[in-house]
Short mmCIF file of C-alpha atoms in Angstrom, two decimals:
data_model
loop_
_atom_site.label_atom_id
_atom_site.label_comp_id
_atom_site.label_asym_id
_atom_site.label_seq_id
_atom_site.Cartn_x
_atom_site.Cartn_y
_atom_site.Cartn_z
CA MET A 25 19.11 42.95 -110.88
CA PRO A 26 17.69 42.41 -114.59
CA VAL A 27 17.39 38.84 -116.07
CA ILE A 28 20.19 38.09 -117.90
CA THR A 29 19.36 35.49 -120.55
CA CYS A 30 22.02 36.49 -123.60
CA ILE A 31 25.20 38.32 -124.76
CA ASP A 32 22.88 41.37 -125.56
CA ASP A 33 21.73 41.68 -122.55
CA LEU A 34 25.16 42.06 -120.84
CA LYS A 35 25.86 44.63 -123.63
CA THR A 36 23.38 46.63 -122.56
CA LEU A 37 24.31 46.66 -118.86
CA HIS A 38 27.74 47.39 -119.97
CA ARG A 39 26.73 50.29 -121.76
CA ARG A 40 24.83 51.37 -118.52
CA ARG A 41 27.61 51.08 -116.15
CA ALA A 42 30.87 51.80 -118.40
CA PRO A 43 32.25 55.58 -119.46
CA LYS A 44 31.45 56.21 -122.80
CA MET A 45 34.82 55.92 -124.34
CA PHE A 46 35.28 52.89 -123.03
CA PHE A 47 31.94 51.21 -124.11
CA ASP A 48 32.73 52.51 -127.43
CA TYR A 49 36.32 51.57 -127.64
CA CYS A 50 34.83 48.10 -127.45
CA GLU A 51 31.90 48.60 -129.68
CA SER A 52 33.78 50.06 -132.70
CA GLY A 53 35.42 49.11 -135.79
CA SER A 54 37.77 51.24 -138.09
CA TYR A 55 36.58 53.75 -141.15
CA THR A 56 33.07 52.72 -142.24
CA GLU A 57 32.85 49.77 -139.85
CA GLN A 58 31.62 47.38 -142.86
CA THR A 59 33.65 44.40 -141.62
CA PHE A 60 32.84 44.81 -137.84
CA ARG A 61 29.33 44.64 -139.34
CA GLU A 62 29.78 41.83 -141.77
CA ASN A 63 31.77 39.71 -139.00
CA THR A 64 28.42 39.20 -136.85
CA SER A 65 26.10 38.95 -140.18
CA ASP A 66 28.07 36.54 -141.83
CA PHE A 67 27.63 34.22 -139.40
CA ALA A 68 23.42 34.77 -139.13
CA ASP A 69 23.54 33.75 -142.57
CA ILE A 70 24.83 29.84 -141.57
CA ARG A 71 21.76 27.64 -140.54
CA LEU A 72 22.27 24.87 -138.96
CA LYS A 73 20.37 20.96 -139.68
CA GLN A 74 18.35 19.58 -137.31
CA LYS A 75 18.45 15.92 -136.00
CA VAL A 76 16.14 13.86 -133.73
CA ALA A 77 15.79 10.20 -132.18
CA VAL A 78 19.29 10.20 -130.87
CA ASP A 79 20.37 9.73 -127.50
CA MET A 80 21.68 12.94 -126.26
CA LEU A 81 22.94 11.36 -122.70
CA GLY A 82 26.69 11.81 -122.07
CA ARG A 83 27.16 14.91 -123.64
CA THR A 84 30.39 16.97 -123.53
CA SER A 85 31.37 20.64 -124.72
CA GLU A 86 35.05 19.71 -123.24
CA THR A 87 37.90 19.75 -126.17
CA THR A 88 41.79 20.59 -126.08
CA MET A 89 43.92 23.40 -126.92
CA LEU A 90 47.21 23.10 -127.77
CA GLY A 91 47.10 20.08 -125.60
CA GLN A 92 45.20 21.30 -122.80
CA LYS A 93 41.65 20.34 -121.70
CA VAL A 94 39.06 23.27 -121.89
CA ALA A 95 35.68 23.12 -121.16
CA MET A 96 34.34 24.01 -124.21
CA PRO A 97 35.89 25.27 -127.50
CA LEU A 98 36.80 28.90 -126.53
CA ALA A 99 39.14 30.98 -125.23
CA LEU A 100 39.39 34.75 -123.97
CA ALA A 101 41.16 36.70 -126.35
CA PRO A 102 43.56 39.52 -125.82
CA VAL A 103 41.50 42.63 -125.39
CA GLY A 104 43.44 46.30 -124.87
CA MET A 105 42.32 48.55 -121.71
CA ALA A 106 40.46 45.46 -120.44
CA GLY A 107 41.12 47.04 -116.92
CA MET A 108 39.36 50.16 -118.14
CA GLN A 109 35.82 48.49 -118.61
CA CYS A 110 36.03 47.60 -114.96
CA ALA A 111 38.41 47.88 -111.93
CA ASP A 112 41.18 45.03 -112.02
CA GLY A 113 39.47 44.17 -115.35
CA GLU A 114 42.04 41.76 -116.60
CA ILE A 115 42.48 40.39 -113.12
CA LYS A 116 38.69 39.35 -112.73
CA ALA A 117 38.77 38.25 -116.15
CA ALA A 118 41.48 36.27 -115.35
CA ARG A 119 40.32 34.36 -112.78
CA ALA A 120 36.62 33.71 -114.12
CA ALA A 121 38.75 32.29 -117.14
CA GLU A 122 40.64 29.97 -115.02
CA LYS A 123 37.34 28.93 -112.49
CA PHE A 124 35.50 28.20 -115.73
CA GLY A 125 38.68 25.78 -117.50
CA VAL A 126 39.10 28.39 -120.76
CA PRO A 127 42.24 29.95 -121.50
CA PHE A 128 43.08 33.92 -121.02
CA THR A 129 44.68 35.60 -123.15
CA LEU A 130 46.70 38.88 -121.66
CA SER A 131 47.02 42.15 -124.07
CA THR A 132 50.43 43.92 -124.22
CA MET A 133 48.06 46.66 -123.87
CA SER A 134 46.38 45.58 -120.42
CA ILE A 135 45.81 47.80 -117.48
CA CYS A 136 46.84 44.91 -115.69
CA SER A 137 50.26 43.63 -115.70
CA ILE A 138 51.59 40.06 -116.52
CA GLU A 139 53.11 40.02 -112.70
CA ASP A 140 49.29 41.44 -111.69
CA ILE A 141 47.50 38.13 -113.46
CA ALA A 142 50.56 35.99 -112.27
CA ALA A 143 49.82 37.18 -108.62
CA HIS A 144 46.11 36.64 -108.75
CA THR A 145 45.51 33.04 -110.76
CA LYS A 146 47.19 29.76 -110.42
CA ALA A 147 46.69 28.46 -113.96
CA PRO A 148 49.27 29.11 -116.60
CA PHE A 149 47.86 32.13 -118.96
CA TRP A 150 48.63 33.31 -122.65
CA PHE A 151 50.53 36.42 -123.59
CA GLN A 152 49.70 38.03 -126.63
CA LEU A 153 52.59 40.15 -128.09
CA TYR A 154 52.28 43.29 -130.19
CA VAL A 155 55.60 43.93 -131.86
CA MET A 156 57.46 47.23 -130.98
CA LYS A 157 60.26 48.81 -132.55
CA ASP A 158 62.09 48.73 -129.33
CA GLU A 159 64.22 45.41 -129.14
CA GLU A 160 64.96 45.41 -125.47
CA PHE A 161 61.39 46.06 -124.69
CA VAL A 162 59.86 43.14 -126.57
CA ALA A 163 62.84 41.24 -125.10
CA ALA A 164 61.76 42.01 -121.68
CA ALA A 165 58.00 41.51 -122.41
CA ILE A 166 58.86 37.98 -123.60
CA GLU A 167 60.78 37.05 -120.54
CA ARG A 168 58.08 38.53 -118.22
CA ALA A 169 55.81 35.97 -119.62
CA ARG A 170 58.07 33.07 -119.32
CA ARG A 171 59.03 34.21 -115.69
CA ALA A 172 54.92 34.30 -114.86
CA GLY A 173 54.49 31.01 -116.33
CA CYS A 174 52.74 31.53 -119.68
CA SER A 175 52.02 28.55 -121.75
CA ALA A 176 51.55 30.39 -124.74
CA LEU A 177 52.75 32.93 -126.71
CA VAL A 178 50.02 35.06 -129.41
CA LEU A 179 51.82 37.04 -131.54
CA THR A 180 49.46 39.85 -133.29
CA LEU A 181 50.30 40.24 -136.80
CA ASP A 182 47.78 42.71 -138.39
CA LEU A 183 48.93 46.00 -136.28
CA GLN A 184 51.81 46.91 -137.39
CA ILE A 185 49.95 50.33 -138.46
CA LEU A 186 47.07 51.41 -136.49
CA GLY A 187 43.72 51.22 -138.44
CA GLN A 188 41.93 54.58 -137.36
CA ARG A 189 38.78 54.21 -135.16
CA HIS A 190 36.96 57.38 -135.31
CA LYS A 191 34.72 56.68 -132.00
CA ASP A 192 38.31 56.79 -130.14
CA LEU A 193 39.32 60.05 -131.71
CA LYS A 194 36.45 61.75 -131.10
CA ASN A 195 35.93 60.62 -127.04
CA ASP A 196 39.77 61.35 -127.02
CA LEU A 197 40.42 57.87 -125.71
CA THR A 198 43.61 57.69 -123.10
CA ALA A 199 43.71 55.36 -119.76
CA PRO A 200 42.85 57.07 -117.48
CA PRO A 201 40.54 59.22 -119.02
CA ARG A 202 41.27 62.89 -118.91
CA LEU A 203 39.35 64.90 -116.07
CA THR A 204 37.76 67.31 -118.94
CA LEU A 205 34.18 68.86 -118.28
CA LYS A 206 32.87 66.44 -121.02
CA ASN A 207 34.25 62.83 -119.37
CA LEU A 208 33.54 64.54 -115.79
CA ILE A 209 29.84 64.87 -116.67
CA ASN A 210 29.63 61.13 -118.58
CA LEU A 211 31.76 59.89 -114.96
CA ALA A 212 29.31 61.38 -112.51
CA THR A 213 26.55 59.45 -114.34
CA LYS A 214 28.93 55.93 -113.53
CA PRO A 215 29.32 56.16 -109.99
CA ARG A 216 30.32 52.28 -109.75
CA TRP A 217 32.92 52.13 -112.34
CA VAL A 218 34.21 55.57 -110.11
CA ALA A 219 34.10 53.94 -107.06
CA GLY A 220 35.92 50.75 -108.23
CA MET A 221 38.51 52.60 -109.82
CA ALA A 222 39.19 54.73 -106.58
CA MET A 223 39.94 51.43 -105.15
CA THR A 224 42.86 50.20 -107.21
CA ARG A 225 46.07 51.56 -108.24
CA ARG A 226 45.80 50.26 -111.73
CA HIS A 227 44.91 52.90 -113.89
CA THR A 228 46.99 52.87 -116.89
CA PHE A 229 49.05 50.42 -118.77
CA ARG A 230 51.01 48.74 -116.48
CA ASN A 231 52.82 46.50 -118.91
CA ILE A 232 54.63 49.29 -120.34
CA VAL A 233 54.91 52.36 -117.54
CA GLY A 234 58.02 50.96 -115.75
CA HIS A 235 59.16 48.88 -118.64
CA ALA A 236 60.06 51.04 -121.70
CA LYS A 237 62.75 53.27 -121.40
CA GLY A 238 61.49 57.06 -120.79
CA VAL A 239 57.67 56.15 -120.32
CA GLY A 240 57.06 57.81 -116.93
CA ASP A 241 53.62 59.70 -117.27
CA LEU A 242 50.46 59.74 -119.49
CA ARG A 243 52.16 61.95 -121.96
CA SER A 244 55.18 60.45 -122.39
CA LEU A 245 52.85 56.88 -122.81
CA MET A 246 50.92 58.22 -125.34
CA SER A 247 54.14 59.29 -127.71
CA TRP A 248 55.72 55.97 -126.84
CA THR A 249 52.95 53.63 -127.95
CA ASN A 250 51.80 56.11 -130.76
CA GLU A 251 55.73 55.60 -132.66
CA GLN A 252 56.41 51.77 -131.51
CA PHE A 253 54.12 50.04 -133.45
CA ASP A 254 56.58 47.77 -136.03
CA PRO A 255 55.78 48.45 -139.32
CA GLN A 256 58.95 46.41 -140.86
CA LEU A 257 57.52 42.92 -138.76
CA ASP A 258 58.06 40.36 -141.41
CA TRP A 259 58.65 36.61 -141.29
CA GLY A 260 62.32 37.16 -140.38
CA LYS A 261 61.42 38.98 -136.98
CA ILE A 262 58.78 36.69 -136.55
CA ALA A 263 61.38 33.85 -136.70
CA LYS A 264 63.75 35.64 -133.71
CA ILE A 265 60.77 36.02 -131.44
CA ARG A 266 59.85 32.50 -132.03
CA ASP A 267 63.26 31.83 -130.97
CA MET A 268 63.49 34.03 -128.55
CA TRP A 269 60.41 32.48 -126.80
CA GLY A 270 61.09 28.92 -127.52
CA GLY A 271 57.41 27.77 -126.37
CA LYS A 272 54.30 27.42 -128.04
CA MET A 273 53.23 30.08 -130.39
CA ILE A 274 50.31 31.40 -131.78
CA LEU A 275 49.93 33.31 -134.67
CA LYS A 276 47.43 35.78 -134.61
CA GLY A 277 45.71 38.11 -137.46
CA ILE A 278 45.44 35.30 -140.49
CA LEU A 279 42.90 35.84 -143.15
CA ASP A 280 44.45 34.90 -146.40
CA PRO A 281 44.94 31.19 -147.47
CA ASP A 282 48.76 32.10 -148.30
CA ASP A 283 49.92 33.51 -145.07
CA ALA A 284 48.05 30.48 -143.13
CA ARG A 285 49.99 28.08 -145.49
CA ARG A 286 53.08 30.13 -144.65
CA ALA A 287 52.66 30.19 -140.81
CA ALA A 288 52.08 26.10 -141.34
CA ASP A 289 54.87 25.94 -143.15
CA PHE A 290 56.81 28.46 -140.41
CA GLY A 291 55.91 25.70 -137.54
CA ALA A 292 53.14 28.03 -135.25
CA ASP A 293 51.63 25.69 -133.20
CA ALA A 294 48.01 27.43 -133.86
CA ILE A 295 47.11 30.21 -136.23
CA LEU A 296 43.88 32.44 -135.22
CA VAL A 297 41.76 33.78 -138.42
CA SER A 298 41.11 36.96 -137.50
CA ASN A 299 40.43 40.78 -138.69
CA HIS A 300 40.86 42.04 -135.35
CA GLY A 301 37.32 42.57 -134.61
CA GLY A 302 37.12 44.85 -137.82
CA ARG A 303 39.29 47.05 -136.02
CA GLN A 304 42.06 47.46 -138.84
CA LEU A 305 41.60 46.59 -142.58
CA ASP A 306 38.06 47.80 -143.20
CA GLY A 307 36.44 46.43 -146.20
CA ALA A 308 38.24 42.66 -145.21
CA LEU A 309 35.81 40.12 -145.19
CA SER A 310 34.54 38.26 -142.08
CA SER A 311 36.57 35.46 -140.45
CA ILE A 312 33.96 33.02 -140.70
CA ARG A 313 33.74 33.80 -144.51
CA MET A 314 37.89 32.99 -144.68
CA LEU A 315 37.71 30.39 -142.34
CA PRO A 316 36.53 27.23 -144.90
CA GLU A 317 39.37 28.42 -147.76
CA ILE A 318 41.85 28.55 -144.98
CA VAL A 319 41.01 25.09 -143.32
CA LYS A 320 41.12 24.05 -146.96
CA ALA A 321 44.87 25.25 -147.16
CA VAL A 322 46.41 24.47 -143.85
CA GLY A 323 44.44 20.83 -143.31
CA ASP A 324 45.75 19.42 -139.65
CA ARG A 325 49.43 21.10 -139.75
CA THR A 326 48.36 23.25 -136.93
CA GLU A 327 45.51 24.10 -134.91
CA ILE A 328 43.15 26.57 -136.46
CA TYR A 329 40.96 28.95 -134.38
CA LEU A 330 38.91 32.02 -135.32
CA ASP A 331 37.86 35.44 -133.39
CA SER A 332 36.07 38.34 -134.49
CA GLY A 333 32.15 38.18 -134.55
CA VAL A 334 31.26 35.47 -132.16
CA ARG A 335 28.49 36.46 -129.87
CA SER A 336 26.63 33.15 -129.11
CA GLY A 337 27.41 29.63 -128.57
CA GLN A 338 26.04 29.13 -131.96
CA ASP A 339 28.36 31.00 -133.56
CA VAL A 340 30.98 28.73 -131.89
CA LEU A 341 29.47 25.64 -132.84
CA LYS A 342 29.46 27.19 -136.12
CA ALA A 343 32.96 27.98 -136.74
CA VAL A 344 34.12 24.66 -135.09
CA ALA A 345 31.63 23.01 -137.70
CA MET A 346 33.23 24.84 -140.40
CA GLY A 347 36.94 23.45 -139.39
CA ALA A 348 38.04 25.46 -136.45
CA ARG A 349 39.30 23.82 -133.70
CA ALA A 350 37.99 26.58 -131.19
CA CYS A 351 36.86 30.20 -130.69
CA PHE A 352 38.56 33.56 -129.06
CA ILE A 353 35.89 35.93 -127.90
CA GLY A 354 36.28 39.42 -127.09
CA ARG A 355 33.58 41.43 -126.96
CA SER A 356 31.26 38.86 -125.59
CA TYR A 357 33.33 38.71 -122.18
CA ILE A 358 33.98 42.31 -122.47
CA TYR A 359 30.19 43.30 -122.40
CA GLY A 360 30.35 41.11 -119.13
CA LEU A 361 33.24 42.69 -117.61
CA GLY A 362 31.81 45.78 -118.12
CA ALA A 363 28.58 45.18 -117.07
CA MET A 364 29.46 42.75 -113.87
CA GLY A 365 33.17 42.45 -112.94
CA GLU A 366 34.36 39.06 -112.59
CA ALA A 367 30.54 37.49 -112.35
CA GLY A 368 29.63 39.16 -115.47
CA VAL A 369 32.66 37.27 -117.50
CA THR A 370 31.76 33.72 -116.03
CA ARG A 371 27.91 34.92 -116.99
CA ALA A 372 28.97 35.15 -120.32
CA LEU A 373 31.15 32.06 -120.54
CA GLU A 374 27.92 30.18 -118.86
CA ILE A 375 25.74 31.52 -121.88
CA LEU A 376 27.89 30.66 -124.84
CA GLN A 377 28.70 26.89 -123.08
CA LYS A 378 24.91 26.47 -122.57
CA GLU A 379 23.85 27.78 -125.83
CA PHE A 380 26.60 25.58 -127.23
CA ASP A 381 25.77 22.24 -125.83
CA ILE A 382 22.08 22.44 -126.14
CA THR A 383 22.38 23.66 -130.17
CA MET A 384 25.07 20.59 -130.04
CA ALA A 385 22.33 18.16 -129.00
CA LEU A 386 19.80 19.35 -131.38
CA CYS A 387 22.19 18.80 -134.19
CA GLY A 388 22.27 15.27 -133.04
CA GLU A 389 25.88 15.42 -131.89
CA LYS A 390 27.15 14.79 -128.44
CA SER A 391 30.80 16.32 -128.22
CA PRO A 392 32.86 19.02 -130.50
CA ALA A 393 34.77 16.47 -132.22
CA GLY A 394 31.54 15.12 -133.76
CA LEU A 395 30.60 18.65 -135.51
CA GLY A 396 31.17 19.11 -139.10
CA ARG A 397 30.07 20.96 -142.21
CA HIS A 398 27.32 17.71 -142.21
CA ASN A 399 25.76 19.86 -139.81
CA LEU A 400 25.18 23.01 -141.26
CA LEU A 401 23.50 24.93 -144.57
CA VAL A 402 25.42 27.34 -146.02
CA PRO A 403 24.20 29.80 -148.65
CA LYS A 404 25.39 29.29 -152.10
CA GLY A 405 28.61 31.03 -152.86
CA PHE A 406 29.35 32.01 -149.25
CA GLU A 407 32.69 30.94 -149.75
CA ASP A 408 33.48 32.20 -152.90
CA ARG A 409 31.39 35.44 -153.21
CA TYR A 410 33.78 37.66 -153.80
CA ALA A 411 36.29 35.20 -155.45
#
């Protein structure tokens, strides 16, 4: 077993062990992938201020999200098809998050169902909802999440129309993969993955199959999915979903100050500053570049989270110091999941927490609550370069 010291080590192992189409699904953005790249490169432009001669005993990385105590300012983001990175992937990720003490968010487009996660965990998890044209399906999904004890609904706003991801088209991405000659040749080099999949019955989108009308096989599933994302999603429909849910709600996909103000006026319990990991509007600014303007627009009227580009504990610290309460990670834990299953997700969380803790200490702070812009050196024009 190689020595795992950072998230990139898990990424290398993930690439080696997962089928090409599923690694590429994780490691890709839309169109030219400009936003996908800048999500990480913009974090690198921000520097940290070192402080010395500060008593560092009694440090903690703990904070709260939606009133829930968490081990560090971090949650696992909803990631579609995580159960194709390794067998029962969502269950394994949820268990790792529960043991570590951070929230897990299940995607509508998961391989393991809401009920699967509830049956294999004890802590409440969060459910991410895509708004579909099929209103009965949406209402049923919300009710299923309520019965499963989900403590928050994460409503994704930036996927009314699907951005094109070239790699997915070239790989003919499906779940499960079609048994073409090209796929069979690739799968022959992934014996660990194949053995795991042979031991589970969870091979397709179990939140949809058996729950959406007329969806019973791969062909009908793909047809339903391609037609169902609702291009008419607006604030009126969001209000109906809020009323239907009746619990805590996070609005995901906020990247504009006006949208952030509208979300705060709407009464969102939290907003997630996100460009969908660079997988939707290519050419949009990175989440970290937009964060300060959104913080300025919203203030403390709602909790502010950030995703897209978080690959280290230093990135988490930078986001919190710039005004986010916490970060969501997607690829960073998916690398671990594809590399080593549940143990890999745990390893990813351990790496991020250790990096966060040590960086916080070297910046002279003892808890996330003490972090602020005084800990950062931000390039001139970073926030208004494209104004």
